[in-house]
Tab-separated table of C-alpha atoms and ligand atoms in Angstrom:
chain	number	residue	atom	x	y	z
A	21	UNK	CA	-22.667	63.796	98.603
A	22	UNK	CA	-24.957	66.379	99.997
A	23	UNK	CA	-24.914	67.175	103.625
A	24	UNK	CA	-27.808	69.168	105.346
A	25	UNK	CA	-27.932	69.957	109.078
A	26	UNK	CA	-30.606	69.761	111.790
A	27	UNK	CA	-30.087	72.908	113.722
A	28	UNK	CA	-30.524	72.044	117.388
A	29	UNK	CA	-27.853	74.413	119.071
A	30	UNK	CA	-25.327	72.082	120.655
A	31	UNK	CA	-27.503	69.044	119.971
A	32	UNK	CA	-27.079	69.723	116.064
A	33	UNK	CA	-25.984	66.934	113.163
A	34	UNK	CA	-25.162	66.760	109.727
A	35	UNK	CA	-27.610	64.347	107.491
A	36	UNK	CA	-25.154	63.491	104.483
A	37	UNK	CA	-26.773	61.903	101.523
A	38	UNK	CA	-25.291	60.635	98.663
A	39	UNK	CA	-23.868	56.839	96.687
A	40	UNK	CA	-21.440	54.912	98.258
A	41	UNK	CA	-21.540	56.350	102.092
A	42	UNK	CA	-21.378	53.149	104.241
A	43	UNK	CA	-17.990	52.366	102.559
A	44	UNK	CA	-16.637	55.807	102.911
A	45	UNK	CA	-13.887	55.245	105.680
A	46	UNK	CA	-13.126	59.116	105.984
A	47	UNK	CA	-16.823	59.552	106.678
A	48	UNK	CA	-17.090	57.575	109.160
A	49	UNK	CA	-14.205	58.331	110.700
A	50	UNK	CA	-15.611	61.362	111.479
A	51	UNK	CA	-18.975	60.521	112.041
A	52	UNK	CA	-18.367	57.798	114.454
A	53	UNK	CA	-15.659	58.724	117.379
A	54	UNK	CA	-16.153	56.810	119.992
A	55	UNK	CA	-13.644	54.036	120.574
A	56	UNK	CA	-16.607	51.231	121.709
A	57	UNK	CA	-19.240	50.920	118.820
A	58	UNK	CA	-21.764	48.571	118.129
A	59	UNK	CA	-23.767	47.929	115.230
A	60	UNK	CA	-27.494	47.062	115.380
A	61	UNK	CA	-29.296	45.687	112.265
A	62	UNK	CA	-31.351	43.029	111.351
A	63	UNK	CA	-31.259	39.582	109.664
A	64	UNK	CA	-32.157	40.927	106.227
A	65	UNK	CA	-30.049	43.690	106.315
A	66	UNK	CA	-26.889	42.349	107.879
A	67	UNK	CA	-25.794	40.053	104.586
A	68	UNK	CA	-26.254	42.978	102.406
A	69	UNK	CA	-24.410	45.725	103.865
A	70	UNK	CA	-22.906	45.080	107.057
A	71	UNK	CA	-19.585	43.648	106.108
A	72	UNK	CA	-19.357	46.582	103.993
A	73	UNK	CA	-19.757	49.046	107.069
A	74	UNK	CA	-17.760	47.267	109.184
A	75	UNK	CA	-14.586	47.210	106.216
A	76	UNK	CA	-15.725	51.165	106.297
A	77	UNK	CA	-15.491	51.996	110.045
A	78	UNK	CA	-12.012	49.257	109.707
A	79	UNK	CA	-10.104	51.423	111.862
A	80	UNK	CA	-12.318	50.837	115.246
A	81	UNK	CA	-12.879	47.580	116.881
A	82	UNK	CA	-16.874	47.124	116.698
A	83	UNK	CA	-19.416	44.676	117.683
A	84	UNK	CA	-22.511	43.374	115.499
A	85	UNK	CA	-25.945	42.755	116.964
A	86	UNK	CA	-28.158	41.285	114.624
A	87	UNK	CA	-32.028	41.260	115.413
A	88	UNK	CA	-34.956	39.575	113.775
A	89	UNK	CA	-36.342	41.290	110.733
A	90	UNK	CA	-40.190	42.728	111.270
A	91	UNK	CA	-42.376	45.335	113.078
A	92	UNK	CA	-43.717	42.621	115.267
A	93	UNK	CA	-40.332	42.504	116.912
A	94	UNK	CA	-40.103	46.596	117.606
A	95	UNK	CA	-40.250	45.377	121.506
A	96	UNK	CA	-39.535	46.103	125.192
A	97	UNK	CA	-37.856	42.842	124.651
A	98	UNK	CA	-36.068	43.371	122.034
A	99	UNK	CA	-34.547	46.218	123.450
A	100	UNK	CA	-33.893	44.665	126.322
A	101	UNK	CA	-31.623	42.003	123.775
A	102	UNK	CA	-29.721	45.208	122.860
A	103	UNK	CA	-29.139	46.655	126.063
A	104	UNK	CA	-28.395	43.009	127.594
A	105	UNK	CA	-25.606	42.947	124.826
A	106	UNK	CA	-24.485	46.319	125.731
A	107	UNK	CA	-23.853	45.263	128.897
A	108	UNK	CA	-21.913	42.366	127.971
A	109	UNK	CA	-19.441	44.094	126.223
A	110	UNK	CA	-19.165	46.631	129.228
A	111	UNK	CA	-19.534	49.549	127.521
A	112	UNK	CA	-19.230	52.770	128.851
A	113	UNK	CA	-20.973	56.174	128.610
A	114	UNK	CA	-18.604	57.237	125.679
A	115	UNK	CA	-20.021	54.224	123.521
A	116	UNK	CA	-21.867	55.032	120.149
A	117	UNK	CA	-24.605	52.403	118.486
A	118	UNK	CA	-24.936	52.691	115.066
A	119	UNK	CA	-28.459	51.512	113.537
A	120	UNK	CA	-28.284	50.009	110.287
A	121	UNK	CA	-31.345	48.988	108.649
A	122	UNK	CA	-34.822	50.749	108.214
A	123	UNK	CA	-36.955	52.497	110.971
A	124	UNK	CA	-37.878	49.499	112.942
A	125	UNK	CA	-33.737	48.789	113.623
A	126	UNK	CA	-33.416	53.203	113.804
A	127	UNK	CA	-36.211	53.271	116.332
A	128	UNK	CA	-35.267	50.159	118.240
A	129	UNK	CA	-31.481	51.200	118.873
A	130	UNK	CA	-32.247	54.773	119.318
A	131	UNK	CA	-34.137	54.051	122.398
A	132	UNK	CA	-31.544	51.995	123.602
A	133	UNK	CA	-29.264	54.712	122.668
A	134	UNK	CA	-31.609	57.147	124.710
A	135	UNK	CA	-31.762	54.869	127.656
A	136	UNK	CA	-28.671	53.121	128.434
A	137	UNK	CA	-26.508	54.814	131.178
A	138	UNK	CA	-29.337	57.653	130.454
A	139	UNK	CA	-28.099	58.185	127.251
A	140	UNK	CA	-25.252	57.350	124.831
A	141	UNK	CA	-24.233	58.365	121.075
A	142	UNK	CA	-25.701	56.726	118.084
A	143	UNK	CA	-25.694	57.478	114.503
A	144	UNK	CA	-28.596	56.469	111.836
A	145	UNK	CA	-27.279	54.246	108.853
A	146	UNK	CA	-30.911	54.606	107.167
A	147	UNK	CA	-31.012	51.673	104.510
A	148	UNK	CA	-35.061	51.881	103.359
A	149	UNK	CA	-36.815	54.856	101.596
A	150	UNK	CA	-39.184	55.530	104.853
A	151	UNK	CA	-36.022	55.892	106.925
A	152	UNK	CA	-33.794	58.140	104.783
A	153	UNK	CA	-37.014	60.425	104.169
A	154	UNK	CA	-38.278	60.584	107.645
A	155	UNK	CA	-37.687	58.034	110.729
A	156	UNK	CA	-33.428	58.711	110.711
A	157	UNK	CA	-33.908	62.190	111.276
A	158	UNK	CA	-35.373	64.329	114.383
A	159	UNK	CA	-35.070	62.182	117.560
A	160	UNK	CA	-37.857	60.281	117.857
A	161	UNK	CA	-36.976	56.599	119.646
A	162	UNK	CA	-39.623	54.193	120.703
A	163	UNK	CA	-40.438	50.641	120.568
A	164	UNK	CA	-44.517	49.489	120.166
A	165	UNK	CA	-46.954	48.207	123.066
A	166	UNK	CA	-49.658	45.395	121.495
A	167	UNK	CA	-52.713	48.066	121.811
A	168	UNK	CA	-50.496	51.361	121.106
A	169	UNK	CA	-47.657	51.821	118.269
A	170	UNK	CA	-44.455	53.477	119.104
A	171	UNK	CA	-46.095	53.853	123.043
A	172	UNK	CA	-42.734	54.149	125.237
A	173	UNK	CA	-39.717	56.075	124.142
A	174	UNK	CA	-37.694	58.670	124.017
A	175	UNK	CA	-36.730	61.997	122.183
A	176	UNK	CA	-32.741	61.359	121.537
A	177	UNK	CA	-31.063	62.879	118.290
A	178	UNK	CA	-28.325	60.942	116.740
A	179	UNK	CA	-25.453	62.828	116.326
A	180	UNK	CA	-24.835	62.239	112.472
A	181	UNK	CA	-27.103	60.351	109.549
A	182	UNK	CA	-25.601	58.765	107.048
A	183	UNK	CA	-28.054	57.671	104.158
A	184	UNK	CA	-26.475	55.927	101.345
A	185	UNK	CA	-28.849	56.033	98.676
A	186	UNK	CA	-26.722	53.200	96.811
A	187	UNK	CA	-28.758	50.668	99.367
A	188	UNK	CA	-31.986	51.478	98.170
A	189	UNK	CA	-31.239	49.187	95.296
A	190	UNK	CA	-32.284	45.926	97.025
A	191	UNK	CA	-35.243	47.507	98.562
A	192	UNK	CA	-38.352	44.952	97.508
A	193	UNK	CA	-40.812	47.467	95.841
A	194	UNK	CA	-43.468	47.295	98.216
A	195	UNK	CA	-40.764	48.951	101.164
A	196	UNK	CA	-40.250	51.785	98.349
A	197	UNK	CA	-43.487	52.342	98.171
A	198	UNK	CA	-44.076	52.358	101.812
A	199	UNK	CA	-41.387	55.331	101.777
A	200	UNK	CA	-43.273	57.275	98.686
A	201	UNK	CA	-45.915	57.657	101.457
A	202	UNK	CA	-43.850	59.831	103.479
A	203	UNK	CA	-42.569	61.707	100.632
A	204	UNK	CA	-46.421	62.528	99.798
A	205	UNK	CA	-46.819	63.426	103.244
A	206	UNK	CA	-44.416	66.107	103.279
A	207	UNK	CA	-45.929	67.887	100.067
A	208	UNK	CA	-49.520	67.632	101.480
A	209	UNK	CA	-48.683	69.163	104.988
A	210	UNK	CA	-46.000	72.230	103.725
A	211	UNK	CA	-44.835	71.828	99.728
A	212	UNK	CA	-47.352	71.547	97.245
A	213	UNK	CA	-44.185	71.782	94.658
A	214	UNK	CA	-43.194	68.579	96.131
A	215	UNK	CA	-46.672	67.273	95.957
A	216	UNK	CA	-46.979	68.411	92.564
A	217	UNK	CA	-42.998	66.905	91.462
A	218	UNK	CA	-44.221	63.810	92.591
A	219	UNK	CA	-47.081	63.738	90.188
A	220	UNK	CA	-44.626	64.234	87.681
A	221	UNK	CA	-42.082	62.296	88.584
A	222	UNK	CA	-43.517	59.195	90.315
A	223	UNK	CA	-42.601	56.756	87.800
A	224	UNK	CA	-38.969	57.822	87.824
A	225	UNK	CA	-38.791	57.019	91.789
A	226	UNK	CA	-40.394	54.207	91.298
A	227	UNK	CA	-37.826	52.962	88.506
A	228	UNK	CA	-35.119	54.380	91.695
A	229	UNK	CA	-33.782	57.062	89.015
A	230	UNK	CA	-30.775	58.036	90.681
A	231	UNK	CA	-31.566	62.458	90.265
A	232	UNK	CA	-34.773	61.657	91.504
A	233	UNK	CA	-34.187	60.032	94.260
A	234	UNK	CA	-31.513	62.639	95.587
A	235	UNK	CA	-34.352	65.338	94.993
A	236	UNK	CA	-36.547	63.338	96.901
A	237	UNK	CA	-34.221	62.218	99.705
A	238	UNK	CA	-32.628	65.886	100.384
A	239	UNK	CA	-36.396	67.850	100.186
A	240	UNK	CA	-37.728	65.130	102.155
A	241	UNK	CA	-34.925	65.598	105.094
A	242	UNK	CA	-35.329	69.678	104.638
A	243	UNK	CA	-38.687	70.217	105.361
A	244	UNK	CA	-38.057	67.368	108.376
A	245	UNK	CA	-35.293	69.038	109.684
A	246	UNK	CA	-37.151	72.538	109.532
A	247	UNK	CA	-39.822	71.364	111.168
A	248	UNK	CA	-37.577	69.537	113.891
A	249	UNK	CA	-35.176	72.803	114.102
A	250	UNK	CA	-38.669	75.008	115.019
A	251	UNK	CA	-40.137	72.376	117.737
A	252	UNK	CA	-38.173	69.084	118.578
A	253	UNK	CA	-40.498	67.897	121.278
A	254	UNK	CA	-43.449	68.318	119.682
A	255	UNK	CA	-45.170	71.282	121.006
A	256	UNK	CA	-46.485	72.555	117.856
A	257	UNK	CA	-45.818	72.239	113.954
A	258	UNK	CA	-43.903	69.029	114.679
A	259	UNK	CA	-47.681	67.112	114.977
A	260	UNK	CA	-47.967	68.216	111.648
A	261	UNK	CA	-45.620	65.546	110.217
A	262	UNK	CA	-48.145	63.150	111.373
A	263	UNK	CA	-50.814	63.377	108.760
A	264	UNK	CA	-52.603	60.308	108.642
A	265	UNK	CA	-50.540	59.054	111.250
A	266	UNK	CA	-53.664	58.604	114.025
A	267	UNK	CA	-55.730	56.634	111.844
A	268	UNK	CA	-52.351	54.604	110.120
A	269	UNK	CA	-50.897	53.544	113.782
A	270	UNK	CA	-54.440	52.413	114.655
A	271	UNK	CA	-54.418	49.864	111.695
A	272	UNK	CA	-51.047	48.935	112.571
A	273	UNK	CA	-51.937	47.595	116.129
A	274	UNK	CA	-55.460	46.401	114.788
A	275	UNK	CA	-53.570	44.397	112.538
A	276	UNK	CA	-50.861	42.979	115.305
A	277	UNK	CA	-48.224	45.131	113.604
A	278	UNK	CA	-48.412	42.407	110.662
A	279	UNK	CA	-50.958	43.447	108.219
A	280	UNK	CA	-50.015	46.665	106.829
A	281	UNK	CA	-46.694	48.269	106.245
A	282	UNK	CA	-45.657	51.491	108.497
A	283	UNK	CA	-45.765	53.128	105.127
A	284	UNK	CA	-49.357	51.988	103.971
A	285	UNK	CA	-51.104	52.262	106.402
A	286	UNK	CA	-49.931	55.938	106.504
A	287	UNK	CA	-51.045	55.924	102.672
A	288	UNK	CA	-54.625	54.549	103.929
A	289	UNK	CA	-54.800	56.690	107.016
A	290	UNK	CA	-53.888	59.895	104.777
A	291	UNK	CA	-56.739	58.898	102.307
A	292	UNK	CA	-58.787	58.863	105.397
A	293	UNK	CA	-57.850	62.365	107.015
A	294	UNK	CA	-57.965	63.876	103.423
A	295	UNK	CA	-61.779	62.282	103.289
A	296	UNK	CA	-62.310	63.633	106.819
A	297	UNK	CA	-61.195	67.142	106.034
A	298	UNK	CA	-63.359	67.111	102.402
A	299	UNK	CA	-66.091	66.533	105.247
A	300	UNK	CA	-65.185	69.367	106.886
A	301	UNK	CA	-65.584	71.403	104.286
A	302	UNK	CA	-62.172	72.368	103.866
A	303	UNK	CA	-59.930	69.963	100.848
A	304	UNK	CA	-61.782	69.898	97.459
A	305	UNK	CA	-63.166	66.552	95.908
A	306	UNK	CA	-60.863	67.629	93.242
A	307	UNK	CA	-57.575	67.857	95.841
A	308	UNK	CA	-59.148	65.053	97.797
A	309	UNK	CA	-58.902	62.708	94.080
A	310	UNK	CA	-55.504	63.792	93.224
A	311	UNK	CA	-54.122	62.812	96.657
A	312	UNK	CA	-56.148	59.601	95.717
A	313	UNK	CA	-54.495	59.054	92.419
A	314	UNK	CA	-50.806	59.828	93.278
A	315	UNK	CA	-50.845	57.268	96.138
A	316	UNK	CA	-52.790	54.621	93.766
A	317	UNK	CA	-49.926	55.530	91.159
A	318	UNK	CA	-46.972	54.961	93.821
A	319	UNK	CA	-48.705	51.420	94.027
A	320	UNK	CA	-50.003	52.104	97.735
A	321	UNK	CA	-53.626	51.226	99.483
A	322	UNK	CA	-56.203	53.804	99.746
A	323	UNK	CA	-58.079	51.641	101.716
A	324	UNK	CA	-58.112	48.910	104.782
A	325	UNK	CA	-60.674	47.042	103.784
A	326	UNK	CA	-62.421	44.473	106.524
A	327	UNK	CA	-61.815	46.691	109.597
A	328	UNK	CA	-64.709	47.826	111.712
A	329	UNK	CA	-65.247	51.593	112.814
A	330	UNK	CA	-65.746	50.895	116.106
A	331	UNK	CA	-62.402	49.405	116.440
A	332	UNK	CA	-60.396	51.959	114.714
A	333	UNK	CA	-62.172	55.118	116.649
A	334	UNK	CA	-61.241	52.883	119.849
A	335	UNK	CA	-57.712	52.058	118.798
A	336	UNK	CA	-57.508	56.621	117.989
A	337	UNK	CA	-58.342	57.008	121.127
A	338	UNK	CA	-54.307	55.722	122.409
A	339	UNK	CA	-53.202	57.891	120.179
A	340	UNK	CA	-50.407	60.148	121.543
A	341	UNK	CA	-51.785	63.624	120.308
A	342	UNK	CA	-55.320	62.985	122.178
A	343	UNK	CA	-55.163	64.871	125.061
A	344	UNK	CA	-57.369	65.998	128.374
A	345	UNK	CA	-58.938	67.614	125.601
A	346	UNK	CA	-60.244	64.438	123.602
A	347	UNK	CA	-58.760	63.262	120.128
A	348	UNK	CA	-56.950	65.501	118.138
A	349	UNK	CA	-56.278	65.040	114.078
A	350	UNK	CA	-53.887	66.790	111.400
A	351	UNK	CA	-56.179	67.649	109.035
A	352	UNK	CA	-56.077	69.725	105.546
A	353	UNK	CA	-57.094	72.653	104.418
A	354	UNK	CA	-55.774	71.999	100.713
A	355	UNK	CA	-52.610	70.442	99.190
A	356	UNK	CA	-49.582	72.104	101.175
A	357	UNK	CA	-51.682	73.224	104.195
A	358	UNK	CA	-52.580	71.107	107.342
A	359	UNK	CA	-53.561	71.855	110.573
A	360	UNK	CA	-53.514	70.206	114.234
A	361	UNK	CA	-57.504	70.164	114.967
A	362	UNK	CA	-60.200	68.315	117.241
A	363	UNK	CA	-61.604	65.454	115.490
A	364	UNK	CA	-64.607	65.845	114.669
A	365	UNK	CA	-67.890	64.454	116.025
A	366	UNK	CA	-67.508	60.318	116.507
A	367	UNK	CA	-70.259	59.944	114.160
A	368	UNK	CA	-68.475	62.050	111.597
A	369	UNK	CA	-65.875	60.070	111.672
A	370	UNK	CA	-67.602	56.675	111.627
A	371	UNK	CA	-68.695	58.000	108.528
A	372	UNK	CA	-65.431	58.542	107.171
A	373	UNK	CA	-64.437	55.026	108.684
A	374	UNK	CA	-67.083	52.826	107.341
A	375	UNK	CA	-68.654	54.976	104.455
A	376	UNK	CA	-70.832	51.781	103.296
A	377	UNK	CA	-72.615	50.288	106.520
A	378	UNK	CA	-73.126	46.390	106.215
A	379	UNK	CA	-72.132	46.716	102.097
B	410	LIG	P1	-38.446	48.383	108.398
B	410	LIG	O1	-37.412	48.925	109.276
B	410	LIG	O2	-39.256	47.236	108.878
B	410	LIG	O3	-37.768	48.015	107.015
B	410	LIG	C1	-38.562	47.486	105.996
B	410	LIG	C2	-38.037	46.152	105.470
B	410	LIG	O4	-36.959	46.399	104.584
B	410	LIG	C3	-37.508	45.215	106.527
B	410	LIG	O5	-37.831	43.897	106.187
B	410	LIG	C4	-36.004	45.442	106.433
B	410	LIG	O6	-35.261	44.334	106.921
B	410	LIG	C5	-35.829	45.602	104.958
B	410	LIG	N1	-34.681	46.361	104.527
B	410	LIG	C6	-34.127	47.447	105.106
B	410	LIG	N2	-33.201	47.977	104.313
B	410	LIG	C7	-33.140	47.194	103.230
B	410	LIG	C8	-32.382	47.243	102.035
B	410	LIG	N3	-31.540	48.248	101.765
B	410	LIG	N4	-32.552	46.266	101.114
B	410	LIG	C9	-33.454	45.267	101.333
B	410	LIG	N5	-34.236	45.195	102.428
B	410	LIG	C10	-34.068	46.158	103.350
B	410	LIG	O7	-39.508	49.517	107.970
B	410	LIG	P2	-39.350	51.048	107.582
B	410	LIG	O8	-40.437	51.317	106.637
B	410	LIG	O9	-37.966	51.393	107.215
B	410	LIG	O10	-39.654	51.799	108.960
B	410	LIG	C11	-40.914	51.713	109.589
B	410	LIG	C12	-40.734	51.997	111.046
B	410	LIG	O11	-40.257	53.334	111.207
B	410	LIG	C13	-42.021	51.908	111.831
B	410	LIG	O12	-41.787	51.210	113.032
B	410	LIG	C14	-42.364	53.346	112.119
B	410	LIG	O13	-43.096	53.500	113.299
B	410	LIG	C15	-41.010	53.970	112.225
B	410	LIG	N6	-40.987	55.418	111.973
B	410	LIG	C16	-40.335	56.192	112.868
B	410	LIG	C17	-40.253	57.551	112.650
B	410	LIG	C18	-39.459	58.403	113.601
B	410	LIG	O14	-39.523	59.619	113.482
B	410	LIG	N7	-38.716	57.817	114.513
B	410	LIG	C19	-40.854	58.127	111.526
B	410	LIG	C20	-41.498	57.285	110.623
B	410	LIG	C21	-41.567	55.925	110.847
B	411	LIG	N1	-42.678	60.957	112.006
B	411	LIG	C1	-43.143	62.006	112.864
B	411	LIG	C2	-42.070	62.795	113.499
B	411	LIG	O1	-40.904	62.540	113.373
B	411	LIG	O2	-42.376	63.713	114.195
């Protein structure tokens, strides 16, 4: 096991990584300590590992909530379902929720986490790629509105994350994939070693070869918790980690949160802010094709396909980094560089959007 820590003062936690962690009673022991602890997770994720957790954490009396399975359901109401059962089980301020499934299940009890009694313990059991690279770690909580993704939560760190890299082994291959975005992410923004180990190695995650998946996992989690050490709300560098994230959540809701995975459409909407910042003048064709080729290779979309530009620049405009100042975009300068920019010019960017007018 590796453990790495996000440094937040008195708000700070350990990330362990590593085989075998959601068995590992002494772990949990003292990762979980309240005495009243329930576990959220979902209907897919619950027959796999959630008897296993609960034999691990065997020496506390805990409660199961299990949710139904799917971005569609990342909802004021099916918070509400978790704080309703919170409720019902009287729990007090002391409590601790532990989210066990992927980022939908992390984000979901994490704002219940942030909002019940103003704010109670809960740990991150990450069990997809996409949440052991990015969405367990750093604070971010929120459930989706139908026109805006991730519209109304919270900032609320867990206080530990545990991500047992044994349970990406019944991951279907398009969730891995949807993770690998991430992963490219991180390399594009800050680490253009990463980018570059990933062109090497892609096949190896793919195959889930154990060293390369650690290497992934733990350089994933530093670079998040650097960023998250140097601005936790957001102020700055954080917006950085959300590189192709304006044009990605705007497919999501086009789509009704059903179409494209969290993960591709963060593949697409990176293929579109590389294309914008080629535009710009700034990333080569050449950089723009290998960012192009590494996400085709990790068996993601480059492209949406069948969705107007009128709609996506309207859907950008509920983005959360647009400001009194008008839209804003992470852009890049090359592989391992990105900046926090004003879009450019609508028309630039219907460009970018719809390249081939009525083709
Ligand atoms: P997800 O939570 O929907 O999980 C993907 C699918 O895999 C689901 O069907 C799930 O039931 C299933 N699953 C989970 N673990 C499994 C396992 N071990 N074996 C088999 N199936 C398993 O999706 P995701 O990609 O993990 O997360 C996407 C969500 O995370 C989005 O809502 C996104 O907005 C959010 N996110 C949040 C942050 C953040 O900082 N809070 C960052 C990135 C993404
Ligand atoms: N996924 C973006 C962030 O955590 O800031």
């Amino acid at each position: 096991m590796e453990t790495l820590e996000v440094s937040l003062g008195e708000r700070s936690y350990p990330i362990h990584i590593g085989p075998g962690l959601i068995a590992d009673s002494a772990l949990l022991e003292r990762s979980v300590t309240a005495e009243q602890v329930l576990i959220v997770t979902n209907e897919t994720v619950a027959p796999l590992y959630l008897a296993r957790l609960e034999a691990g954490l065997k020496a506390r009396r805990t409660s199961a909530l299990v949710l139904p399975d799917g971005e569609q359901y990342k909802t004021l109401e099916t918070f509400a379902r978790i704080v309703d059962r919170l409720i019902e089980l009287r729990f007090h301020r002391d409590a601790c929720i532990i989210a066990l499934g992927g980022g939908v299940i992390g984000d979901l009890a994490g704002f219940a986490a942030a909002s019940y009694q103003r704010g109670i313990d809960f740990v991150q059991v990450p069990t997809t790629l996409l949440a052991q690279v990015d969405s367990s770690v750093g604070g971010k909580t929120a459930v989706n509105h139908p026109h805006a993704k991730n519209m109304i939560g919270a900032f609320h760190q867990p206080v530990s994350v545990l991500a047992d890299t044994d349970t990406l082994a019944t991951l279907p291959g398009r969730e891995l994939a949807a993770g690998i975005a991430e992963i490219v992410k991180y390399g594009l923004i800050v680490d253009p070693e990463l980018f570059a180990w990933l062109e090497d190695n892609i096949e190896r995650l793919i195959a889930l070869d154990a060293g390369a998946l650690a290497h992934a996992v733990r350089r994933s989690c530093e670079i998040k918790a650097a960023i998250v050490a140097v601005d936790e709300r957001e102020q700055g560098k954080r917006a950085l980690l959300n590189l192709g994230h304006t044009f990605g959540h705007a497919l999501e809701a086009i789509g009704g949160y059903g179409s494209w995975l969290h993960g591709e459409a963060v593949a697409i909407g990176t293929m579109l802010a590389a294309n914008t910042s080629h535009r710009q003048g700034w990333l080569s064709a050449a950089d723009c094709r290998r960012i192009e080729t590494l996400l085709r290779r990790a068996g993601l979309p480059v492209k949406a396909g069948g969705v107007g530009a009128d709609d996506m620049l309207e859907a950008m405009t509920l983005d959360k980094k647009a400001g009194r100042h008008g839209l804003r975009l992470v852009l890049l300068r090359r592989i391992g560089e990105a900046v926090l920019t004003a879009a450019p010019e609508r028309e630039v960017l219907r460009e970018v959007l719809d390249p081939e007018p009525g083709a």
